[in-house]
XYZ file of C-alpha atoms in Angstrom:
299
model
C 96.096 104.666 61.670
C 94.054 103.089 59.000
C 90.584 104.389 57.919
C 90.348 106.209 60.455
C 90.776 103.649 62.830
C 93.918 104.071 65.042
C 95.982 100.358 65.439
C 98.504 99.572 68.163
C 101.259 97.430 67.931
C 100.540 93.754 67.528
C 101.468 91.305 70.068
C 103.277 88.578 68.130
C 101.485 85.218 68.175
C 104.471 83.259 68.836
C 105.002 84.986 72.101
C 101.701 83.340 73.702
C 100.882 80.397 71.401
C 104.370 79.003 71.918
C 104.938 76.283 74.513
C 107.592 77.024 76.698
C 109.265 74.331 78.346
C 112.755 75.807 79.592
C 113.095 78.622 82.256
C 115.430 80.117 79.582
C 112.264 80.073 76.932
C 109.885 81.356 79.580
C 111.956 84.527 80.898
C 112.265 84.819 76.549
C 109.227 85.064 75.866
C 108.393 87.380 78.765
C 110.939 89.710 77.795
C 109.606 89.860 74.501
C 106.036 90.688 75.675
C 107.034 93.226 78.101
C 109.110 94.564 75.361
C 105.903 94.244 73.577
C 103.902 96.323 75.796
C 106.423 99.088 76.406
C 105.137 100.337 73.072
C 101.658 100.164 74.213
C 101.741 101.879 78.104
C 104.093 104.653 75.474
C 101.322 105.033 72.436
C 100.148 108.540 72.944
C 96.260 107.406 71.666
C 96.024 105.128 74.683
C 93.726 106.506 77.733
C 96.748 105.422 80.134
C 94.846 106.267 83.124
C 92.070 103.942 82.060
C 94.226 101.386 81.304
C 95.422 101.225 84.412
C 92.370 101.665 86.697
C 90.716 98.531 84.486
C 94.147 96.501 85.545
C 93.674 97.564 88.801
C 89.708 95.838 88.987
C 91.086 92.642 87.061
C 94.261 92.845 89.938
C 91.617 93.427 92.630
C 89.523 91.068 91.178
C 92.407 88.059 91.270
C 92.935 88.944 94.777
C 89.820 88.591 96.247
C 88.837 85.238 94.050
C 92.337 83.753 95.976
C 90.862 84.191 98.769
C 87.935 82.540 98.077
C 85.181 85.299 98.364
C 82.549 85.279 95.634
C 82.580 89.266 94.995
C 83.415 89.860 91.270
C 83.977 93.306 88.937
C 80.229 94.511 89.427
C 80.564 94.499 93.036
C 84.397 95.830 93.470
C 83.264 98.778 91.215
C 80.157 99.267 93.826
C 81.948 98.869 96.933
C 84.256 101.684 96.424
C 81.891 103.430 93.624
C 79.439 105.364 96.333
C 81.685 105.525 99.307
C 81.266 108.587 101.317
C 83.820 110.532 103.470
C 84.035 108.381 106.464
C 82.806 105.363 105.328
C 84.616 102.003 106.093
C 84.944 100.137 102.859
C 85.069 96.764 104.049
C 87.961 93.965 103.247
C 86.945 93.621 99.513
C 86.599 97.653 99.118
C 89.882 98.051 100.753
C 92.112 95.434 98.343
C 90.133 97.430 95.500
C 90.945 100.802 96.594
C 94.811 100.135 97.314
C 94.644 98.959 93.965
C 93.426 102.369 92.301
C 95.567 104.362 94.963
C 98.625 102.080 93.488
C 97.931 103.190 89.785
C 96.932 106.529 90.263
C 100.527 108.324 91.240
C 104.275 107.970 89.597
C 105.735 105.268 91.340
C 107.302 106.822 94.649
C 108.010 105.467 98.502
C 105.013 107.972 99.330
C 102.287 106.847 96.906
C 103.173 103.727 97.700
C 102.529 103.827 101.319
C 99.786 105.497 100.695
C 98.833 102.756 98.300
C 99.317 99.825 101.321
C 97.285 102.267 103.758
C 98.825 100.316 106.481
C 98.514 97.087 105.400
C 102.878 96.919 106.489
C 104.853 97.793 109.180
C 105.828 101.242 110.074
C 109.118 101.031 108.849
C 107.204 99.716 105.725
C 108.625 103.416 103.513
C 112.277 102.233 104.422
C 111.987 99.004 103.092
C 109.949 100.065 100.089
C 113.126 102.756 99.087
C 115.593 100.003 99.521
C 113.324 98.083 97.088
C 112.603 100.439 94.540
C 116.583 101.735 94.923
C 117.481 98.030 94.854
C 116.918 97.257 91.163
C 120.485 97.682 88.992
C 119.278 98.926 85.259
C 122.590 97.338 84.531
C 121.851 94.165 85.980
C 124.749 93.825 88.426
C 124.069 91.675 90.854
C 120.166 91.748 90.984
C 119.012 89.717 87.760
C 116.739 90.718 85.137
C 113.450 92.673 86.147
C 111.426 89.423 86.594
C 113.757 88.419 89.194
C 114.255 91.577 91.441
C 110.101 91.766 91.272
C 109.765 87.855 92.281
C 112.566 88.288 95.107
C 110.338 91.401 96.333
C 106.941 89.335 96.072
C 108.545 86.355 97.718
C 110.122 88.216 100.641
C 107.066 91.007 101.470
C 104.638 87.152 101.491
C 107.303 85.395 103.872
C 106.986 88.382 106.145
C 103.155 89.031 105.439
C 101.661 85.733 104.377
C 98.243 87.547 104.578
C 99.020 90.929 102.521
C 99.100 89.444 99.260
C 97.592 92.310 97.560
C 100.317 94.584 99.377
C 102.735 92.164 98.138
C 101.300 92.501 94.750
C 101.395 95.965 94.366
C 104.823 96.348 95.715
C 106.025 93.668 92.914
C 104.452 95.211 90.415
C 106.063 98.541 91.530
C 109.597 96.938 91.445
C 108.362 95.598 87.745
C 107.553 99.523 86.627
C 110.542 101.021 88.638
C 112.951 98.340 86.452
C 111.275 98.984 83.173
C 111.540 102.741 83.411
C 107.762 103.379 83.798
C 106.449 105.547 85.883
C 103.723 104.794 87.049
C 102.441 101.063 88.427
C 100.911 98.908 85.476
C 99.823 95.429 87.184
C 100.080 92.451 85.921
C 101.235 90.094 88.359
C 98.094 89.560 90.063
C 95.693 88.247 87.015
C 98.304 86.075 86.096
C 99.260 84.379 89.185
C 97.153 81.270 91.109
C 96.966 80.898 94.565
C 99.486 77.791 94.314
C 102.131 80.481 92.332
C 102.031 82.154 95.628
C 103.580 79.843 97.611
C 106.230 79.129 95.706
C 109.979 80.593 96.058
C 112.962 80.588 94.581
C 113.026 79.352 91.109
C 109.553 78.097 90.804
C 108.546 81.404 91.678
C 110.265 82.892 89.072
C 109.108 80.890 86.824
C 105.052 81.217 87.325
C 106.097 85.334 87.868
C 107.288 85.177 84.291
C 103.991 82.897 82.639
C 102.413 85.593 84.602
C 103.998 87.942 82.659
C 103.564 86.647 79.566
C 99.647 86.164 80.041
C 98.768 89.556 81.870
C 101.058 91.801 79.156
C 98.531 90.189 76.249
C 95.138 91.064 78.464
C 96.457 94.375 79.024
C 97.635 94.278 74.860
C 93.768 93.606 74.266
C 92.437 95.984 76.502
C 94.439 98.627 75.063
C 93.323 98.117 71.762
C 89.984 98.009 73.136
C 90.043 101.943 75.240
C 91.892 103.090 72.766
C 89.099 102.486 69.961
C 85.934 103.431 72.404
C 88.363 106.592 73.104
C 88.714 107.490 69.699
C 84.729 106.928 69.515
C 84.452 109.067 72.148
C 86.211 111.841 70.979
C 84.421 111.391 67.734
C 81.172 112.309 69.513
C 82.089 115.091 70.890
C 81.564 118.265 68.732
C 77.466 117.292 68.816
C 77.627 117.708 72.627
C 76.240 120.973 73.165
C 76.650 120.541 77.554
C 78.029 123.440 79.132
C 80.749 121.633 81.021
C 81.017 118.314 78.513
C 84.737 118.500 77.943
C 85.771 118.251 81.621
C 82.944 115.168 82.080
C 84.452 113.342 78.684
C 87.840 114.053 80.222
C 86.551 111.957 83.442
C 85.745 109.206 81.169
C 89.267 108.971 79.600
C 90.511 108.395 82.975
C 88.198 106.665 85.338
C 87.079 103.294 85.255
C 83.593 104.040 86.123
C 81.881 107.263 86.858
C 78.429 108.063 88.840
C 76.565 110.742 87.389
C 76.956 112.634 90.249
C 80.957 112.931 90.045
C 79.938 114.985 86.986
C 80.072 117.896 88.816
C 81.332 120.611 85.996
C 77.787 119.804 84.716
C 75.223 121.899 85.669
C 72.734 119.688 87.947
C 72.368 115.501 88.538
C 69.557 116.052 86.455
C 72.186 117.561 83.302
C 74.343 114.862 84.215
C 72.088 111.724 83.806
C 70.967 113.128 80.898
C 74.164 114.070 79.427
C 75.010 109.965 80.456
C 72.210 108.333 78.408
C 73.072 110.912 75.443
C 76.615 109.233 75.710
C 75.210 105.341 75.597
C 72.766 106.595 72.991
C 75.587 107.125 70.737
C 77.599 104.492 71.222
C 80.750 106.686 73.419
C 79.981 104.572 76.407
C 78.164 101.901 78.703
C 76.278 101.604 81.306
C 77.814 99.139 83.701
C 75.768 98.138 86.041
C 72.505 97.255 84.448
C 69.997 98.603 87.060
C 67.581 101.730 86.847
C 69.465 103.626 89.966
C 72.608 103.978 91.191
C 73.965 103.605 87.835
C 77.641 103.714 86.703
C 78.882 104.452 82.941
C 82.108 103.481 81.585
C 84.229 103.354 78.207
């Protein structure tokens, strides 16, 4: 911390201003920035949960541009943003919320299934334990993590050519399970093109670990980036005078965006919106969405 101002790690530049023209320099370099941002998912000022539901939108986000739709982040966050009990989120709502349902619980054949919400077979949770079980921290026989998470992503796609996002998130799962995280941080998805995707073997090894390379230094950036509007946050709290404002800052730590309505430990809708514009007014947060209803607010 300096002035105040708390610093995370630095990403060194070599890492992503390097050219890389060997596999062996590629699966380097990608070690190095997942070593890299192993100190930042560990940094105790990070919102974590944050972290991870942004990754989730830009994974979300990747998917859905592959496929060639034109939604983008401001519509994601409102398909799944006002969804009632019962309602049917649609294709582009459903990639999004397996997404958030991914990064929400430690890594575990349950959450995980719950994650896919069917998107596999039904013997999907015996196939996702022999995955997850799969990966040798040793490295006997399986190859580094890179590997074991581009074998998953290659085999769940040969299977499922049209559950890339379930492919995704499994990947990504096998990436956290081998690193010792515990919970899913994705990066595979920003970083990979629809041609990666239909590569195997080797070549798909290869784009898996550019992807690497590219996504850890977003997520590096964004980091740095919730961890200084946190610290803002917190900075503003003591002049809010809200009966109920620590549990509604706490939502903010953890959610990507929030409807003033979900800020139910306030005391009306009325309390909340207001207790929302005090927040932009002093610089804790945004409003995301840019219209006059049906507003959302974010870090």
């Amino acid at each position: 911390m300096s002035n105040g101002q708390i610093t995370l790690p630095h990403l060194p530049d070599w890492v992503t201003s390097g050219r890389a023209e060997t596999p062996e320099d590629v699966a380097f370099l990608s070690g190095a920035a997942l070593a890299h941002l192993h100190l930042v998912v560990e940094h105790p000022n990070v919102p974590q949960a944050l972290l991870r539901q942004r990754l989730a939108l830009r994974a979300a986000e990747a998917c859905v541009t592959r496929s060639g739709r034109p939604e983008r982040t401001r519509e994601l966050r409102d398909g799944v943003a006002f969804l009632q009990p019962g309602d049917a989120p649609g294709p582009v709502g459903e990639v999004t919320l397996s997404w958030r349902r991914a990064v929400e619980r430690p890594v575990s054949v349950k959450a995980l299934h719950r994650a896919l919400n069917g998107a596999l077979p039904s013997q999907a949770p015996e196939q996702i334990a022999e995955w997850l079980d799969g990966f040798d921290p040793r490295g006997a026989g399986q190859g580094g993590p890179v590997a074991r998470t581009a074998t998953v992503l290659e085999t769940v796609l040969a299977e499922k050519p049209r559950e890339e996002a379930a492919a995704l998130i499994l990947a990504d799962a096998v990436l956290a399970q081998a690193l010792g995280w515990t919970q899913v941080v994705p990066l595979l998805s920003a970083g990979l093109k629809r041609r990666d995707l239909r590569k195997t073997g080797d070549e798909l090894r290869l784009a898996c670990h550019r992807a690497v390379i590219a996504s850890a230094a977003e997520a590096t950036r964004l980091a740095a980036d919730l961890t200084r509007r946190a610290a803002r946050l917190h900075a503003v709290a003591p002049k809010l005078r809200a009966k109920g404002a620590g549990a509604a800052l706490d939502m903010f730590l953890s959610r990507d965006a929030v409807a003033p309505g979900a800020l139910t430990s306030l005391t009306s809708d009325r309390a909340a919106r207001r207790f929302c514009d005090r927040l932009v007014e002093l610089g804790a947060i945004r409003e995301l969405t840019g219209r006059d209803t049906f507003r959302l607010y974010g870090l």
